Each structure stands twice: as structure tokens, then as C-alpha cells.
Amino acid sequence: MTQAPRPGPPLWLLAELTYRCPLHCVFCFNPVDFAQQDSELDTEDWLRVLREGRALGAVQCGLSGGEPLLRDDLEIIIAEARRLGYYTNLLTSGVGLNAQRAAALKAAGLDHVQLSFQDSTREMNDFLSHTKTFELKNRVAKIIKDQGWPMVMNVVIHRLNIDHIDRIIAMAHEMGAEYLELANTQYYSWAFVNRDHLLPTHEQLRHAEEVTDAWRARLGERMRIFFVAPDYHEGRAKKCVNGWGSMFLTVAPDGTALPCHTAKMLPGLEFPNVKAHSLSEIWFDSEGFNRYRGTGWMKEPCASCDQREQDLGGCRCQAYLLAQDAAAADPVCAKSPDHHRVVEAVQRAAAREPGGPVEHPLVFRDPA
Ligand code: FES
């Protein structure tokens, strides 16, 4: 294996402040064993992580979870991030954001809020999150606008809400969102457990893209709509996290540093903890961050593929989940010897009637 190239700085520091969350979303990207990982960094540790990240060159700081509003030191963390010169972004379900807390976060210097919705209907929103949160999210959207924050609305898209896409876009527009992220489900963690329930058909996706394009033409720059490509249906791998260890540095609640938020499940890889190592050591020198950097780790068909610099072999976590080999080509790629696993899943989705039964029941994120 050739040596991994020396990377530039991690531009994005994602602080996963907690795995605690009042919602139970069926597509949650937290680890399925999150309840066994209940230790959390304390305030001083997070402030040190922020300082080290900024010294490395990070410019964006995402604050996520779980639900980051459950941390009562969030204002302190944001104030320090602001003082250091980060652009700060809060990723929230909205639960816990009342007018008073919003004013405190604004005073601390928070730049930007991403609010998640599960659907445009109360019934589906509340069903998918297993909570009565639709009305609350509507109130929170207004609070965000009242504070003058730019709002990204994020909606994870899948078989159970994709046919509502027109209403979802209309709702985001009516609420004054500047950006709408229609995030087609990525099948890791809880979404992988529930994949047969969540995978849409080709026809559903094509229709959703047409509706999205029509809205884009109508709204222009008034609301920018991102339609995150669904890689299961494309036959092409994506450059996951913009390349392993190239831009993103995630710190999990217990301080484990990761190149992506699900990498901890990959066997045979040690990921260092910020309590024992500096972010600089972690980023430049750790085995976990270097293992899949660049192209030197690749085997066939990636090693000789003319797309290898473009997609960097796709997603390592998906390769492990589908081919049980994190160094394999991402099976969403049509050249992967394991591509048939993806094709079969998509064919099963196509064969199932709308609302038709699935062998396993839908599993809600739950510590049990
Ligand atoms: Fe881990 Fe893609 S989610 S590399």
C-alpha cells in the first residue's frame, strides 16, 4: 500500500455533543448501539477540542447529536466557537428551542440553524419520530426566523414521505427557509435496519426529482433546494464525506474522533480519543484517519478505475455493511462484484405494493 497523502486541514469540525435525543427516528444515523456509549465529554474538553480544531485550520463548526439542545452548556460552547472565529451551525430537531433559549444562543453568537422535519403532515412527522413534535417544529421555525438566522430545513426522504415532496417544498417556502435539504436516506445505522421499509422505487424518485426541478425553476435563488443523490439507485458511488480524512473531523460524544459519524463500527480500526491525543496527532498521524485516505489502499476494481480520483471508492461504511469488507468497492457502484446486493434491495422495493407488508417490523430508534 502506498503512503496516504499528507492532507490539508479539516475544514469541518462536527461536534456530536450527545447521543441523547427525545425523538426515535427510524432513519437515525447515530449508532444502533448508542445506548451503550453513554459517556460525554465535559465542557472543558469540548472547549479544548474547539481550540485545537481552529488551530488546525477548521472554519466550520457543526453542533449536532442526538439533540444538542439537551446540553445545558451549549451556549458556552457556541460562545467559545464564535470567539475562535468558527462559523457555527446548530443541527436540531427543535425540541428544547423556545424563544428564551434562542435569544441566549443568538447572544452567544450562533450563526445558523438547521431544523429537521420528518414530513409535511403531522401524522407522518409524528409517526416517523414516534413523538408529537410537528406543531412544536412549526413554532420553532418561526422562532428561528424571528432571531434572523438563516434557516436550513432538512427532511430525510424515503418511501414513506417521498410522495409528499411537493407539499414538503411548499411548507419550507411558506416557513421562509433559505435552504431546503431533501436528504435521500443513506442506508447506515437505523436506516440500514429499516432499509426495506424506506427504499423508494425508481418511479417515486424520478417523480420527486421532477417536482423538485419545477420548484427550483419557480423559486430561483429565493430558496435553494438540495436534492441529495440517492446512491442505491444511481449505479455510481459518491465521494463520501468528500474523501476519508480530507475535510471532516467528527468528534463523538465520548470523545472518539472519526472521519465520518458511523466509522466506529468498522472492525480492525482504532479511532483515537481526544482525551488522550491532540486533534493534530489524530488528524495527521492516526491509523484510523490514514487507512482510507487517497487511493493507495484500493484493490480492484477501484485500483485501476478511471473514476477512482472522483469517487475515491465510495463509502467505506457502506462497503462494510454490504460486502463485509471496508476496503471493497462500494457496492452501489455497478462495477462492484457485490453490486447485486444493491440491485436486489432496489428490486424488492419495486416489487412491493405501496403500503405492502415487509418481513420485519419497522424499528424505532430506542435504547432498548
Ligand atoms: Fe462512513 Fe461513508 S458513512 S465512509
Coordinates of C-alpha atoms and ligand atoms in Angstrom, one line a residue:
M1 CA 0.0 0.0 0.0
T2 CA 1.4 3.4 -0.9
Q3 CA 1.5 6.0 1.8
A4 CA -1.5 8.2 2.3
P5 CA -1.1 11.7 1.0
R6 CA -0.5 14.5 3.6
P7 CA -3.9 16.0 4.0
G8 CA -4.9 19.7 4.2
P9 CA -6.7 20.9 7.3
P10 CA -10.1 19.5 8.4
L11 CA -12.3 22.4 7.3
W12 CA -15.4 21.0 9.1
L13 CA -15.4 20.1 12.8
L14 CA -18.5 18.2 13.7
A15 CA -19.1 18.1 17.5
E16 CA -21.6 15.4 18.3
L17 CA -22.3 16.7 21.7
T18 CA -24.6 13.9 22.9
Y19 CA -26.4 10.8 21.6
R20 CA -29.4 11.6 23.9
C21 CA -32.5 12.6 21.9
P22 CA -36.2 12.8 22.7
L23 CA -37.0 11.5 19.2
H24 CA -37.0 7.9 17.9
C25 CA -36.5 8.4 14.2
V26 CA -36.5 5.2 12.1
F27 CA -33.6 6.5 10.0
C28 CA -31.4 8.0 12.8
F29 CA -27.7 8.0 11.8
N30 CA -26.5 7.5 15.4
P31 CA -25.0 4.1 16.1
V32 CA -27.6 1.4 16.7
D33 CA -25.8 0.6 20.0
F34 CA -25.7 4.3 21.0
A35 CA -27.2 3.5 24.4
Q36 CA -24.0 1.5 25.4
Q37 CA -22.0 4.7 24.7
D38 CA -23.3 7.0 27.4
S39 CA -20.2 8.9 28.4
E40 CA -20.0 12.5 27.2
L41 CA -17.1 14.9 27.1
D42 CA -17.4 17.7 29.7
T43 CA -17.5 21.4 28.9
E44 CA -13.7 21.9 29.3
D45 CA -12.9 19.0 26.9
W46 CA -15.2 20.4 24.3
L47 CA -13.6 23.9 24.6
R48 CA -10.2 22.4 24.2
V49 CA -11.4 20.4 21.1
L50 CA -12.7 23.7 19.6
R51 CA -9.3 25.4 20.2
E52 CA -7.3 22.6 18.7
G53 CA -9.6 22.3 15.7
R54 CA -9.3 26.0 15.0
A55 CA -5.5 25.9 15.3
L56 CA -5.5 23.1 12.8
G57 CA -7.5 25.2 10.3
A58 CA -11.1 24.2 10.8
V59 CA -13.5 27.0 9.9
Q60 CA -17.0 25.5 10.2
C61 CA -18.2 24.0 13.5
G62 CA -21.3 21.9 13.4
L63 CA -23.1 21.1 16.7
S64 CA -25.2 18.0 16.5
G65 CA -26.2 14.9 18.3
G66 CA -28.6 13.3 19.3
E67 CA -30.2 16.6 20.3
P68 CA -27.5 19.2 21.1
L69 CA -30.0 21.4 22.9
L70 CA -30.0 18.8 25.7
R71 CA -26.6 20.0 26.6
D72 CA -27.0 22.9 29.1
D73 CA -23.5 24.2 28.3
L74 CA -24.4 24.7 24.6
E75 CA -24.3 28.5 25.0
I76 CA -20.8 28.3 26.5
I77 CA -19.6 26.0 23.7
I78 CA -21.0 28.3 21.0
A79 CA -19.6 31.4 22.6
E80 CA -16.1 29.9 22.5
A81 CA -16.5 28.7 18.9
R82 CA -17.6 32.2 18.0
R83 CA -14.7 33.8 19.9
L84 CA -12.3 31.5 18.0
G85 CA -13.7 32.6 14.6
Y86 CA -15.7 29.5 13.6
Y87 CA -18.9 29.7 11.5
T88 CA -21.3 27.8 13.8
N89 CA -24.2 25.7 12.7
L90 CA -26.7 24.0 15.1
L91 CA -28.3 20.8 13.8
T92 CA -31.5 20.3 15.8
S93 CA -34.9 18.6 15.9
G94 CA -36.1 21.8 17.5
V95 CA -37.1 20.2 20.8
G96 CA -35.9 22.5 23.6
L97 CA -35.7 25.6 21.4
N98 CA -38.0 28.2 22.9
A99 CA -37.8 32.0 22.5
Q100 CA -35.7 32.4 25.6
R101 CA -33.1 29.7 24.7
A102 CA -33.0 31.1 21.1
A103 CA -32.2 34.5 22.4
A104 CA -29.4 33.1 24.6
L105 CA -27.9 31.2 21.7
K106 CA -28.1 34.3 19.5
A107 CA -26.3 36.3 22.2
A108 CA -23.6 33.5 22.3
G109 CA -23.0 34.1 18.6
L110 CA -24.8 31.2 16.9
D111 CA -24.7 31.8 13.1
H112 CA -27.0 29.3 11.5
V113 CA -29.7 26.7 12.4
Q114 CA -30.6 23.5 10.6
L115 CA -34.1 22.4 11.6
S116 CA -35.2 18.8 10.8
F117 CA -38.7 17.9 9.9
Q118 CA -39.8 14.3 9.1
D119 CA -42.7 15.2 6.8
S120 CA -45.1 17.9 5.8
T121 CA -48.0 16.2 7.5
R122 CA -48.5 16.0 11.3
E123 CA -49.4 12.3 11.0
M124 CA -46.3 11.1 9.2
N125 CA -43.9 13.5 11.1
D126 CA -45.1 12.3 14.4
F127 CA -45.2 8.7 13.3
L128 CA -41.6 8.6 12.0
S129 CA -40.2 10.3 15.1
H130 CA -42.6 8.5 17.4
T131 CA -43.3 11.8 19.2
K132 CA -45.8 14.6 18.9
T133 CA -43.4 17.2 17.6
F134 CA -45.0 18.6 14.4
E135 CA -46.6 21.6 16.0
L136 CA -43.5 22.3 18.1
K137 CA -41.3 22.3 14.9
N138 CA -43.7 24.8 13.3
R139 CA -43.3 27.1 16.3
V140 CA -39.5 26.6 16.3
A141 CA -39.3 27.6 12.6
K142 CA -40.9 30.9 13.5
I143 CA -38.5 31.4 16.4
I144 CA -35.6 30.8 14.1
K145 CA -36.9 33.4 11.7
D146 CA -37.6 35.9 14.5
Q147 CA -33.9 35.7 15.5
G148 CA -32.9 36.5 11.9
W149 CA -30.9 33.3 11.5
P150 CA -30.7 31.8 8.0
M151 CA -32.6 28.5 8.2
V152 CA -31.8 25.2 6.5
M153 CA -34.7 22.9 6.7
N154 CA -33.6 19.3 6.5
V155 CA -36.0 16.5 5.6
V156 CA -34.8 12.9 5.2
I157 CA -36.6 11.5 2.2
H158 CA -37.6 7.9 1.8
R159 CA -40.5 5.7 0.6
L160 CA -42.9 6.8 3.4
N161 CA -42.7 10.6 2.6
I162 CA -41.3 10.9 -0.9
D163 CA -44.8 11.2 -2.5
H164 CA -45.3 14.3 -0.3
I165 CA -42.4 16.2 -1.8
D166 CA -44.5 18.9 -3.4
R167 CA -46.1 19.7 0.0
I168 CA -42.7 19.5 1.8
I169 CA -41.2 22.1 -0.5
A170 CA -44.2 24.3 -0.2
M171 CA -44.0 24.1 3.6
A172 CA -40.4 25.0 3.6
H173 CA -41.1 28.0 1.4
E174 CA -44.0 29.2 3.5
M175 CA -41.9 29.0 6.6
G176 CA -39.2 31.2 5.0
A177 CA -36.4 28.6 4.8
E178 CA -33.4 29.9 2.8
Y179 CA -32.3 26.4 2.1
L180 CA -34.1 23.1 1.9
E181 CA -32.1 19.9 2.1
L182 CA -34.0 16.9 0.7
A183 CA -31.7 14.3 2.0
N184 CA -32.4 11.0 0.4
T185 CA -31.9 8.3 3.0
Q186 CA -28.4 6.9 3.4
Y187 CA -28.6 3.4 4.5
Y188 CA -26.4 3.2 7.6
S189 CA -27.3 2.7 11.2
W190 CA -31.0 2.7 11.9
A191 CA -31.9 3.3 8.3
F192 CA -30.0 0.1 7.3
V193 CA -32.0 -1.8 9.9
N194 CA -35.2 -0.4 8.3
R195 CA -34.0 -0.4 4.7
D196 CA -36.8 -2.5 3.2
H197 CA -39.4 -0.1 4.6
L198 CA -37.5 3.0 3.5
L199 CA -36.2 2.3 0.0
P200 CA -38.3 4.1 -2.6
T201 CA -38.9 2.9 -6.1
H202 CA -37.2 4.4 -9.3
E203 CA -40.6 5.9 -10.3
Q204 CA -41.0 7.6 -6.9
L205 CA -37.5 9.1 -7.2
R206 CA -38.0 10.2 -10.7
H207 CA -41.2 12.0 -9.9
A208 CA -39.7 13.6 -6.8
E209 CA -36.8 15.0 -8.9
E210 CA -39.3 16.4 -11.5
V211 CA -41.3 18.1 -8.8
T212 CA -38.1 19.5 -7.2
D213 CA -36.8 20.8 -10.5
A214 CA -40.2 22.6 -11.1
W215 CA -39.9 24.3 -7.8
R216 CA -36.3 25.3 -8.4
A217 CA -37.4 26.9 -11.6
R218 CA -40.2 28.8 -9.8
L219 CA -38.2 29.9 -6.8
G220 CA -34.8 30.6 -8.2
E221 CA -32.5 32.0 -5.5
R222 CA -35.3 32.7 -3.1
M223 CA -35.0 29.2 -1.6
R224 CA -32.1 26.9 -2.7
I225 CA -33.1 23.3 -2.8
F226 CA -30.6 20.5 -2.5
F227 CA -31.7 17.1 -3.6
V228 CA -29.0 14.7 -2.1
A229 CA -28.5 12.0 -4.7
P230 CA -29.8 8.5 -3.7
D231 CA -26.8 6.3 -4.5
Y232 CA -28.6 3.0 -4.3
H233 CA -30.5 3.9 -7.5
E234 CA -27.7 5.5 -9.4
G235 CA -25.2 2.7 -10.0
R236 CA -22.4 5.2 -9.1
A237 CA -20.5 5.7 -5.9
K238 CA -20.3 9.0 -4.2
K239 CA -17.2 10.6 -2.7
C240 CA -18.4 10.0 0.8
V241 CA -17.6 12.7 3.3
N242 CA -15.7 14.3 0.4
G243 CA -13.0 11.8 0.9
W244 CA -11.9 9.9 4.0
G245 CA -10.0 12.2 6.3
S246 CA -9.9 15.0 3.8
M247 CA -12.4 17.6 5.1
F248 CA -14.5 16.3 8.0
L249 CA -13.4 15.6 11.5
T250 CA -16.2 14.3 13.7
V251 CA -15.9 14.0 17.5
A252 CA -18.4 11.6 19.0
P253 CA -20.0 12.4 22.4
D254 CA -17.4 10.3 24.3
G255 CA -14.5 12.0 22.5
T256 CA -13.8 9.4 19.9
A257 CA -12.5 11.2 16.8
L258 CA -13.9 9.8 13.5
P259 CA -13.6 10.5 9.8
C260 CA -17.4 10.1 9.5
H261 CA -20.1 9.6 12.1
T262 CA -20.6 5.9 11.5
A263 CA -16.9 4.8 11.1
K264 CA -16.7 3.5 14.6
M265 CA -18.5 0.3 13.6
L266 CA -15.7 -0.7 11.2
P267 CA -13.8 -3.7 12.6
G268 CA -10.0 -3.7 12.9
L269 CA -9.6 0.1 13.0
E270 CA -8.7 2.0 16.1
F271 CA -10.0 5.5 16.4
P272 CA -8.3 7.8 18.9
N273 CA -10.0 9.7 21.7
V274 CA -9.5 13.5 22.1
K275 CA -8.9 12.9 25.8
A276 CA -5.7 11.1 25.1
H277 CA -4.5 12.7 21.8
S278 CA -4.3 16.2 20.3
L279 CA -6.5 16.8 17.2
S280 CA -3.3 17.4 15.3
E281 CA -1.9 13.9 16.1
I282 CA -5.3 12.4 15.4
W283 CA -5.7 14.1 12.0
F284 CA -2.2 13.7 10.6
D285 CA -0.8 10.6 12.3
S286 CA -3.6 8.2 13.4
E287 CA -4.1 4.9 11.7
G288 CA -7.9 5.4 11.7
F289 CA -7.7 8.6 9.7
N290 CA -4.9 7.4 7.4
R291 CA -6.3 4.0 6.5
Y292 CA -8.5 5.1 3.6
R293 CA -7.0 8.4 2.6
G294 CA -6.3 8.9 -1.0
T295 CA -6.2 5.9 -3.4
G296 CA -3.3 3.8 -2.2
W297 CA -5.4 1.4 -0.1
M298 CA -7.6 0.4 -3.0
K299 CA -8.0 -3.0 -4.6
E300 CA -9.7 -4.0 -7.8
P301 CA -11.9 -2.9 -9.4
C302 CA -11.2 0.5 -7.8
A303 CA -7.4 0.5 -8.1
S304 CA -7.5 0.7 -11.9
C305 CA -10.8 2.5 -12.3
D306 CA -10.7 5.8 -14.2
Q307 CA -13.2 7.2 -11.7
R308 CA -11.1 6.5 -8.6
E309 CA -10.0 10.1 -8.0
Q310 CA -13.6 11.3 -8.5
D311 CA -15.4 8.9 -6.1
L312 CA -12.4 7.6 -4.0
G313 CA -14.0 4.2 -4.0
G314 CA -17.3 5.4 -2.5
C315 CA -18.4 4.9 1.1
R316 CA -16.3 2.7 3.4
C317 CA -19.1 2.2 5.8
Q318 CA -21.5 1.1 3.1
A319 CA -18.7 -1.3 1.7
Y320 CA -18.5 -2.9 5.1
L321 CA -22.3 -3.1 5.7
L322 CA -23.0 -4.6 2.2
A323 CA -19.8 -6.6 1.4
Q324 CA -18.4 -7.1 4.9
D325 CA -15.1 -5.6 3.7
A326 CA -14.4 -1.9 4.4
A327 CA -11.7 -1.9 1.7
A328 CA -14.0 -3.2 -1.0
A329 CA -15.5 -1.1 -3.8
D330 CA -18.7 0.5 -2.5
P331 CA -21.4 -2.0 -3.7
V332 CA -23.6 0.8 -5.0
C333 CA -21.1 1.1 -7.9
A334 CA -22.1 -1.0 -10.9
K335 CA -18.5 -2.3 -11.2
S336 CA -18.5 -3.8 -7.7
P337 CA -18.7 -7.6 -7.5
D338 CA -21.2 -7.1 -4.7
H339 CA -23.5 -4.7 -6.7
H340 CA -26.1 -7.4 -7.0
R341 CA -26.9 -6.9 -3.3
V342 CA -28.0 -3.3 -4.0
V343 CA -29.9 -4.3 -7.1
E344 CA -31.8 -6.9 -5.2
A345 CA -32.8 -4.5 -2.5
V346 CA -34.0 -2.0 -5.1
Q347 CA -35.9 -4.8 -6.9
R348 CA -37.5 -5.8 -3.7
A349 CA -38.6 -2.2 -3.2
A350 CA -40.0 -2.1 -6.7
A351 CA -41.9 -5.3 -6.3
R352 CA -43.7 -4.3 -3.1
E353 CA -47.1 -2.7 -3.4
P354 CA -47.4 0.8 -1.8
G355 CA -48.1 0.1 1.8
G356 CA -47.4 -3.7 1.2
P357 CA -46.0 -5.8 4.0
V358 CA -42.3 -6.0 4.9
E359 CA -40.9 -9.1 6.5
H360 CA -39.6 -7.3 9.6
P361 CA -41.4 -4.6 11.5
L362 CA -40.2 -1.0 11.4
V363 CA -37.7 -0.5 14.2
F364 CA -37.8 2.9 16.0
R365 CA -34.6 4.2 17.5
D366 CA -34.7 3.2 21.1
P367 CA -32.2 2.3 23.7
A368 CA -34.0 -1.0 24.4
Ligands
FES1 FE1 -18.5 6.3 6.7 FE2 -19.3 6.9 4.2 S1 -20.5 7.0 6.1 S2 -17.3 6.5 4.9

